[in-house]
């Protein structure tokens, strides 16, 4: 390091360890042995301002330090400040001794993070992974951090990863602990959202902490396993551990060593020598890029660990931290795992001493036990192949920790918690937040937009920007999708030519997912290949078609969403790059690749290795093989028309989710809106994806809501998660059908939060009875309407004013109506009703409720009296396919208005409509149907037919409706005779 100031700052921050201290004092001591750098604040301010603008090392150094301190949980040096707050940052500056001007500059260089941390649902654990311990033995994690910095990760993103991986590692068992204890957990990410980066960081920290055997279960195909192997070898294990002392200049010593001819070899992490010569430890790979696990190649000796003190166990610190670690990445394949299990059987003694970590990537694929419980022999558990082998691994390695990773967690959540040898995440469940640059569901759906459809544009609507509907009137739009693929490729090349980094554009792909049948894939590939060659991309007609598409689509979207990137002023500016893009896509004579095989040999023939192939610019056609674990790099255009009945299957097919650096504005989704499901029914796939994604978001929100500790104890533990899931996802069934969970959700408290249930009865008689129970409340509405004004909502926007019938009732009057309602499922509303019933002063006091029945615009309004009320506006809703649940009840604008009224009342208490002790009830007389004629048919002579009216509602209790405990959820055992048991037999008869 030739920069004296950078050297002093780096050594000073390193010397502080996990605690910020007076910077000037420590820096002066360190600078005594260096040629006099200027340590004044004035010089520091000038230098770090320049450094931040240039993306330099000093700014990165301070960004890392400040972000790390910002996220510390209850540090001894500032236990009274919360993480990620301005108060914490001020405490840091105070301890560093920095003045106001320098503080302001550092706030700009490293702003206080406002993004929420990962959500953790966990049992209480014994703290062992302290900041001091993590810092004292830290080798592979800092190396991984530096690798991420070279990949241009921001300081905040690295700090987020540091925090998220710490939340996993600290819940594992202390590897130095003499007592054996297995921990099982689940980390829930998003589809193609960087879960590999998370478990790489977990492995790095676990290795530093003392785990000495790492087994990564990496996919069901060798292509997927090899991708994971290469990633870990490049970013964590490093050149020196791969070479194992071989000399790069001695060709004979390199025989059998992978990667040395790989063009990315210089990018592999370098440790500056063998780690064992640097007071650390080496990593021995038991698998390589091209070789899955076949046997312990050095025999049993491969798992023999050298001990400094042979009289002590391996997990004793004197032995543990000098022993080399073993890492293997294996397929979830019966033959491969059987060999591993059989080899471990031959090793005696040492297995019980090895702190091991099993990482299960895509843990809901193959790992979950899918055998039918009805066919089990009494008293025994049959296991499907991979599940049984994982169970054996956990038995053979009593110090093993199991951590599953998935984007679709419901299969894992419904594993039998009572089966100690299965993979239920009994110790922790961690929901990661979506990374900042990730394109997920909210980037393709207007989930919270208060704008009318007619007001939406590519600038304010995700659907307008990225989604292109395929309907009966539009034709199949396949030619347009192919044109979009070529056009977007040309736009990428244009950007590279105008100074944009070319690396994100190395691969450029289009995905066509229309059928699960391989015969259909072949036919479609032939059709697309013919269309490509007949598209006339070198002709006047072809250029005219592309120019029109650019003018009416890409030009407007890029102008609204990519102002910071170079964009052509006209199609003529783009035209020279069309030919280059076409040549890349046509490489090999065929622009199409079919991906539907079941063998490794098949995939090897495809030449689809995104890591080892310089450029993959192709149209990929496939089915299931493209929907699980297979990362389609450079995916820009998706053509999706395949129906699926399972929610998790549908989610995994959403390969258009992911990171799209430098080309977010170019991403297009062509999706079927009227696809055939049965002979008589069609489905809207875009709406289906939105419904599934809403269910997943609700699940994550539930976890986040109950993650806060109460009196230092968790409100919810993983065993109690299934009842939470079942409430919102009635189509998900527990895998163990002869058992039930012995946890019943009895109360959900929602101060200031909406209570909106979706599953209403379908039987006309039940609907009529519900209307009768609402009658006393409905009759309080006056004839005149009230305008609900525009209000400031929590997301920085304002609500639209709307008219409504408005009334006010006492709490007891509303509770009387709610108490007698019938629902689609027994006890669906019971946990909420248990909470509402206590708002008579026992838990908190709600004096009254403001009733708001929104009215539609006059042009769309159908009004009718409901059980003797004044005429109310009837709304139309549709139920989700196969369930009694509606997709939504309240509109976004109505929800935001109610939330704003509640928030204003809590803050000021002076609002004329709502007081501090007033709740809000949005009331909607709903008619189930698909068109306006259904609504009109539900009313006759101004009277609504109660057998056709779903009286739906959304409640907003006041924020004060909670006691001092702040507990939001309460459970009880279903069978008190088995109070401490998670699972109990279902009642017989």
XYZ file of C-alpha atoms in Angstrom, residues 361-879:
519
model
C -29.626 -25.334 -2.281
C -33.224 -25.392 -3.611
C -34.164 -27.338 -0.498
C -37.772 -27.818 -1.570
C -36.605 -29.777 -4.633
C -35.985 -33.502 -4.068
C -35.039 -32.981 -0.389
C -38.584 -33.020 1.019
C -40.083 -36.418 1.894
C -42.775 -37.098 -0.709
C -43.703 -40.620 0.345
C -47.367 -41.223 1.167
C -47.884 -41.459 4.964
C -50.949 -43.626 4.383
C -48.660 -46.370 3.099
C -46.187 -46.282 5.967
C -45.843 -49.334 8.181
C -47.224 -48.476 11.605
C -44.563 -46.928 13.819
C -42.131 -46.405 10.922
C -41.402 -43.533 8.549
C -40.780 -44.268 4.883
C -38.670 -41.706 3.083
C -38.227 -40.787 -0.537
C -34.706 -41.427 -1.813
C -32.942 -38.062 -1.387
C -34.769 -37.248 1.846
C -33.707 -40.600 3.288
C -30.058 -40.054 2.352
C -30.023 -36.543 3.865
C -31.495 -38.042 7.014
C -28.685 -40.616 7.088
C -26.069 -37.885 6.653
C -27.504 -36.025 9.627
C -27.419 -39.238 11.671
C -23.816 -40.032 10.705
C -22.649 -36.487 11.452
C -24.073 -35.688 14.911
C -22.426 -32.248 14.898
C -23.848 -31.341 11.485
C -25.943 -28.228 11.024
C -28.521 -28.182 8.223
C -29.486 -24.970 6.404
C -31.861 -25.071 3.457
C -32.132 -22.318 0.850
C -35.199 -21.772 -1.305
C -37.409 -19.153 -2.933
C -40.581 -21.217 -2.463
C -40.623 -22.252 1.201
C -44.035 -23.810 1.710
C -42.971 -27.429 1.127
C -40.239 -27.043 3.769
C -42.533 -25.260 6.196
C -44.962 -28.185 6.046
C -42.378 -30.875 6.739
C -43.327 -32.792 9.891
C -41.714 -30.900 12.822
C -42.150 -33.982 15.008
C -39.757 -36.031 12.833
C -36.384 -35.324 14.427
C -34.512 -36.884 11.496
C -36.274 -34.836 8.822
C -35.386 -31.345 7.592
C -38.078 -29.173 9.185
C -36.412 -25.806 10.045
C -37.105 -26.248 13.743
C -34.515 -23.716 14.921
C -34.825 -20.775 12.576
C -36.534 -19.438 9.481
C -34.963 -16.361 7.900
C -36.659 -14.374 5.159
C -34.187 -12.310 3.170
C -35.270 -8.997 1.750
C -35.075 -8.472 -1.987
C -31.772 -6.796 -2.987
C -31.914 -3.206 -4.197
C -31.191 -3.936 -7.879
C -33.399 -7.017 -8.058
C -36.310 -7.062 -10.514
C -39.098 -8.913 -8.715
C -42.850 -9.054 -8.652
C -43.242 -5.349 -7.881
C -41.267 -4.519 -11.015
C -43.810 -6.285 -13.227
C -47.104 -5.703 -11.368
C -48.749 -2.473 -10.217
C -49.578 -3.921 -6.805
C -50.076 -0.678 -4.899
C -50.828 1.820 -7.630
C -53.736 4.150 -6.849
C -53.829 5.250 -10.505
C -56.664 4.364 -12.789
C -55.801 2.134 -15.750
C -56.349 5.083 -18.089
C -53.768 7.164 -16.188
C -50.950 4.643 -16.347
C -47.919 5.159 -18.553
C -44.489 3.508 -18.888
C -43.221 6.114 -16.446
C -45.642 5.270 -13.616
C -46.738 1.702 -14.405
C -44.649 -1.453 -14.262
C -47.152 -3.288 -16.436
C -47.052 -0.598 -19.128
C -43.243 -0.609 -19.098
C -42.496 -4.319 -19.145
C -45.573 -6.489 -19.790
C -47.046 -7.249 -23.216
C -50.355 -9.122 -23.110
C -51.226 -12.002 -25.424
C -54.983 -12.182 -25.945
C -57.393 -13.520 -28.492
C -57.487 -10.105 -30.136
C -53.722 -9.523 -30.179
C -52.674 -12.687 -31.990
C -49.798 -14.719 -30.590
C -47.286 -11.793 -30.809
C -44.438 -14.285 -31.221
C -42.892 -12.351 -34.125
C -43.030 -9.184 -32.063
C -41.341 -10.954 -29.141
C -38.532 -12.178 -31.429
C -38.177 -8.671 -32.852
C -37.960 -7.320 -29.290
C -35.180 -9.798 -28.555
C -33.138 -8.617 -31.538
C -33.902 -4.954 -30.891
C -32.934 -5.160 -27.207
C -29.691 -6.913 -28.169
C -28.869 -4.087 -30.576
C -29.624 -1.550 -27.831
C -27.171 -3.333 -25.521
C -24.456 -3.143 -28.186
C -25.283 0.549 -28.730
C -24.772 1.182 -25.015
C -21.454 -0.666 -24.968
C -20.274 1.447 -27.908
C -21.193 4.553 -25.915
C -19.217 3.696 -22.791
C -21.413 1.281 -20.786
C -19.636 -1.682 -19.183
C -19.961 -4.693 -21.532
C -19.834 -7.387 -18.833
C -23.597 -7.423 -18.029
C -24.261 -7.835 -21.764
C -21.976 -10.831 -22.199
C -25.047 -13.048 -22.497
C -28.340 -12.071 -24.118
C -31.220 -14.524 -24.009
C -34.891 -14.981 -24.704
C -36.963 -17.642 -22.950
C -39.976 -19.305 -24.590
C -42.042 -21.340 -22.140
C -45.288 -22.509 -23.676
C -45.651 -26.232 -22.976
C -44.302 -29.050 -20.821
C -44.354 -31.558 -23.715
C -41.047 -32.206 -25.476
C -42.796 -32.782 -28.826
C -44.248 -29.290 -28.585
C -40.761 -27.901 -27.922
C -39.432 -29.420 -31.140
C -42.325 -28.050 -33.180
C -41.981 -24.614 -31.616
C -38.215 -24.563 -32.186
C -38.731 -25.365 -35.868
C -41.318 -22.600 -36.140
C -39.148 -19.979 -34.396
C -36.095 -20.947 -36.436
C -38.130 -20.535 -39.633
C -39.550 -17.209 -38.430
C -36.067 -15.941 -37.620
C -34.675 -16.743 -41.057
C -37.776 -15.340 -42.784
C -37.935 -12.140 -40.731
C -36.017 -10.095 -43.274
C -33.808 -8.369 -40.723
C -31.459 -7.194 -43.506
C -34.314 -5.948 -45.699
C -36.129 -2.635 -45.878
C -39.314 -4.315 -44.689
C -37.564 -5.855 -41.681
C -35.946 -2.575 -40.654
C -39.275 -0.805 -41.051
C -40.910 -3.286 -38.652
C -38.084 -2.910 -36.118
C -38.176 0.880 -36.409
C -41.898 0.876 -35.681
C -41.421 -1.356 -32.605
C -38.608 0.861 -31.314
C -40.686 4.008 -31.866
C -43.884 2.787 -30.145
C -42.305 0.720 -27.377
C -38.607 0.866 -26.504
C -38.096 4.564 -27.172
C -40.821 5.641 -24.736
C -39.896 3.142 -21.992
C -36.171 3.939 -22.109
C -36.864 7.677 -22.120
C -38.913 7.235 -18.939
C -36.784 4.676 -17.119
C -33.180 4.836 -18.384
C -32.339 8.516 -18.567
C -28.895 7.829 -17.084
C -27.987 5.432 -19.920
C -27.139 6.238 -23.548
C -30.115 5.769 -25.855
C -30.348 6.360 -29.622
C -32.059 9.523 -30.802
C -33.484 7.696 -33.809
C -33.725 4.224 -35.262
C -31.056 5.190 -37.777
C -28.612 5.611 -34.864
C -29.454 2.076 -33.755
C -29.534 0.463 -37.185
C -25.773 -0.339 -37.456
C -26.028 -2.496 -34.312
C -28.932 -4.592 -35.614
C -26.601 -6.521 -37.924
C -24.082 -7.223 -35.127
C -26.830 -8.456 -32.792
C -28.297 -10.655 -35.537
C -24.898 -12.218 -36.212
C -24.373 -13.046 -32.539
C -27.814 -14.644 -32.225
C -27.309 -16.624 -35.446
C -23.938 -18.063 -34.413
C -23.845 -21.725 -35.387
C -26.640 -21.226 -37.880
C -29.479 -21.678 -35.409
C -30.762 -19.013 -33.021
C -32.757 -21.567 -30.990
C -31.699 -23.983 -28.230
C -34.115 -26.560 -26.788
C -33.618 -27.200 -23.068
C -35.670 -30.206 -21.982
C -33.316 -33.135 -21.356
C -32.965 -35.199 -18.209
C -29.285 -36.195 -18.356
C -25.983 -34.449 -17.805
C -24.792 -35.642 -21.199
C -27.711 -33.864 -22.842
C -26.855 -30.556 -21.183
C -23.158 -30.920 -21.992
C -24.069 -31.088 -25.680
C -26.046 -27.835 -25.498
C -22.983 -25.670 -24.892
C -25.062 -23.613 -22.467
C -22.444 -23.154 -19.766
C -22.832 -19.468 -19.026
C -19.607 -19.474 -16.987
C -17.346 -21.026 -19.625
C -18.947 -19.778 -22.852
C -17.863 -16.234 -23.841
C -21.225 -15.230 -25.324
C -24.598 -16.956 -25.208
C -27.026 -15.006 -27.408
C -29.845 -17.473 -27.989
C -33.573 -18.130 -27.810
C -34.158 -20.892 -25.257
C -37.211 -23.136 -25.506
C -38.097 -25.462 -22.652
C -40.311 -26.445 -19.791
C -39.591 -27.713 -16.303
C -35.803 -27.804 -16.770
C -35.821 -24.040 -17.236
C -37.830 -23.414 -14.100
C -35.702 -24.714 -11.237
C -32.144 -23.847 -10.322
C -31.171 -23.048 -13.909
C -30.136 -19.409 -14.033
C -30.770 -17.989 -17.486
C -28.089 -15.308 -17.767
C -28.855 -12.156 -19.688
C -32.573 -12.935 -19.870
C -34.253 -9.943 -21.504
C -37.380 -11.185 -23.309
C -39.716 -13.886 -21.972
C -42.589 -15.453 -23.892
C -44.736 -17.309 -21.378
C -48.000 -19.157 -22.032
C -47.847 -22.319 -19.909
C -50.533 -22.958 -17.310
C -49.803 -24.598 -13.944
C -52.043 -25.480 -11.020
C -49.430 -25.383 -8.246
C -48.414 -22.040 -6.814
C -44.790 -22.948 -6.086
C -44.424 -24.408 -9.588
C -45.759 -21.174 -11.046
C -43.380 -19.071 -8.952
C -40.322 -21.091 -10.013
C -41.261 -20.502 -13.645
C -40.903 -16.756 -13.129
C -37.401 -16.688 -14.566
C -37.921 -13.085 -15.660
C -37.195 -12.130 -12.056
C -33.528 -11.370 -11.370
C -30.744 -8.800 -11.768
C -30.712 -6.794 -15.003
C -27.894 -4.233 -14.654
C -27.838 -1.718 -17.454
C -30.925 -3.084 -19.196
C -33.886 -3.040 -16.808
C -35.756 -0.820 -19.235
C -35.300 -3.385 -22.040
C -36.899 -6.304 -20.168
C -40.141 -7.528 -21.726
C -42.627 -10.170 -20.619
C -45.044 -11.480 -23.254
C -47.642 -13.403 -21.259
C -50.922 -15.141 -22.012
C -54.042 -13.488 -20.625
C -56.557 -16.024 -21.982
C -54.778 -19.396 -21.861
C -56.762 -22.640 -22.032
C -56.935 -24.498 -18.728
C -59.805 -26.887 -19.434
C -62.242 -27.400 -22.277
C -64.489 -24.689 -20.898
C -62.165 -22.405 -18.965
C -59.329 -20.017 -19.721
C -56.987 -18.327 -17.243
C -55.127 -15.044 -17.109
C -51.521 -16.049 -16.349
C -50.522 -12.499 -15.471
C -53.263 -12.312 -12.840
C -52.344 -15.820 -11.640
C -48.739 -14.745 -11.072
C -49.926 -11.647 -9.253
C -52.167 -13.710 -6.954
C -49.387 -16.170 -6.123
C -46.919 -13.363 -5.525
C -49.389 -11.609 -3.238
C -49.725 -14.809 -1.210
C -45.960 -15.029 -0.883
C -45.688 -11.372 0.084
C -48.392 -11.850 2.722
C -46.425 -14.766 4.157
C -43.268 -12.642 4.347
C -45.221 -9.782 5.919
C -46.643 -12.155 8.523
C -43.139 -13.295 9.439
C -41.868 -9.718 9.619
C -44.784 -8.640 11.790
C -44.145 -11.340 14.381
C -40.329 -11.278 14.290
C -40.042 -8.590 16.967
C -39.079 -9.996 20.348
C -41.381 -9.379 23.306
C -39.637 -9.292 26.691
C -36.596 -10.745 24.966
C -38.513 -13.793 23.759
C -39.800 -14.689 20.287
C -43.521 -14.213 19.597
C -43.470 -17.050 17.066
C -41.119 -20.012 16.682
C -40.762 -22.047 13.462
C -43.064 -24.789 14.763
C -45.871 -22.217 14.851
C -45.382 -20.921 11.310
C -47.660 -23.476 9.540
C -50.868 -22.070 11.086
C -49.829 -18.635 9.834
C -49.337 -19.943 6.329
C -52.584 -21.893 6.288
C -54.577 -18.770 7.112
C -53.552 -17.062 3.864
C -52.844 -20.025 1.611
C -55.706 -22.495 1.908
C -54.475 -24.473 -1.092
C -51.239 -25.501 0.671
C -51.637 -28.765 2.562
C -49.259 -30.242 5.171
C -47.252 -33.157 3.806
C -48.068 -35.399 6.766
C -51.771 -36.089 6.231
C -52.178 -38.467 9.187
C -50.968 -35.835 11.643
C -51.819 -32.294 12.615
C -49.891 -29.429 14.094
C -50.440 -29.012 17.811
C -50.352 -25.232 17.540
C -53.520 -23.238 17.118
C -53.453 -19.548 16.309
C -55.940 -18.048 18.732
C -55.327 -14.309 18.528
C -53.924 -11.856 15.999
C -53.597 -8.255 17.108
C -53.519 -5.570 14.402
C -53.098 -2.075 15.861
C -53.037 0.352 12.958
C -52.865 -2.546 10.493
C -55.581 -3.734 8.101
C -57.672 -6.800 8.868
C -58.863 -8.066 5.500
C -59.931 -11.670 5.073
C -60.637 -12.917 1.579
C -62.420 -16.296 1.916
C -66.171 -15.708 2.194
C -68.968 -18.303 2.004
C -70.263 -19.329 -1.406
C -73.626 -20.798 -0.373
C -76.531 -18.355 -1.005
C -78.121 -19.136 2.368
C -74.926 -18.298 4.226
C -74.573 -15.047 2.303
C -78.144 -14.113 3.205
C -77.550 -14.822 6.906
C -74.439 -12.635 6.881
C -76.367 -9.751 5.300
C -79.011 -10.064 8.036
C -76.313 -9.823 10.729
C -74.959 -6.647 9.118
C -78.441 -5.053 8.785
C -78.383 -2.962 12.022
C -75.042 -1.469 11.040
C -75.953 -0.842 7.398
C -79.106 1.041 8.427
C -76.981 3.728 10.112
C -75.731 5.055 6.745
C -77.324 8.397 5.798
C -78.748 9.172 2.376
C -76.249 11.922 1.638
C -72.706 11.103 0.527
C -69.424 12.419 1.963
C -66.265 13.250 0.069
C -63.156 11.623 1.544
C -60.501 14.204 0.661
C -57.038 13.683 -0.755
C -54.674 12.542 2.011
C -50.923 12.094 2.330
C -50.150 8.370 2.284
C -47.170 6.635 3.847
C -45.330 6.081 0.560
C -44.935 9.791 -0.154
C -47.861 10.086 -2.561
C -51.381 11.385 -1.994
C -54.653 9.506 -2.242
C -57.380 10.351 -4.710
C -60.543 11.894 -3.234
C -63.631 9.693 -3.449
C -67.256 9.786 -2.365
C -68.693 7.372 0.178
C -71.549 6.769 2.531
C -70.143 7.476 5.981
C -71.513 6.570 9.403
C -70.303 5.981 12.934
C -71.222 3.153 15.338
C -70.179 2.150 18.840
C -67.608 -0.579 19.203
C -70.168 -2.964 20.715
C -72.511 -2.479 17.732
C -69.860 -3.433 15.193
C -68.640 -6.332 17.318
C -72.197 -7.711 17.472
C -72.339 -7.853 13.673
C -68.865 -9.363 13.307
C -69.387 -12.005 15.982
C -72.124 -13.867 14.112
C -70.597 -13.946 10.623
C -70.044 -17.155 8.708
C -66.859 -17.814 6.720
C -65.596 -20.203 4.063
C -63.619 -22.103 6.712
C -64.192 -22.689 10.393
C -62.291 -20.378 12.751
C -60.931 -18.291 9.888
C -61.908 -15.030 11.583
C -61.624 -16.322 15.161
C -58.050 -15.080 15.913
C -59.029 -11.570 14.797
C -62.355 -11.664 16.627
C -60.566 -12.684 19.838
C -58.530 -9.502 19.540
C -61.421 -7.225 18.595
C -63.541 -8.500 21.509
C -60.912 -7.244 23.973
C -60.993 -3.693 22.642
C -63.735 -2.880 25.163
C -61.090 -1.740 27.632
C -59.648 -5.069 28.710
C -56.747 -4.992 26.229
C -57.269 -1.441 24.963
C -60.211 0.869 24.381
C -61.827 1.529 21.012
C -64.820 3.796 21.517
C -66.290 3.777 18.035
C -65.780 2.889 14.359
C -66.050 5.143 11.340
C -67.892 3.181 8.640
C -66.979 4.052 5.038
C -68.841 2.474 2.113
C -67.025 3.765 -1.010
C -69.101 4.621 -4.062
C -68.052 3.890 -7.606
C -68.001 6.667 -10.169
C -71.473 7.514 -11.457
C -70.782 6.040 -14.892
C -70.011 2.609 -13.399
C -72.284 2.701 -10.375
C -74.997 0.134 -9.640
C -76.810 1.059 -6.426
C -79.256 -0.926 -4.335
C -80.602 -1.077 -0.812
C -79.016 -3.912 1.181
C -81.335 -5.251 3.888
C -83.160 -1.948 4.348
C -80.166 0.384 4.017
C -79.976 3.487 1.895
C -78.816 2.682 -1.658
C -75.207 1.491 -1.556
C -72.781 1.061 -4.427
C -72.375 -2.620 -5.410
C -68.854 -3.723 -6.323
C -67.801 -6.650 -8.493
C -65.057 -9.083 -7.505
C -63.914 -12.531 -8.675
C -62.705 -15.406 -6.533
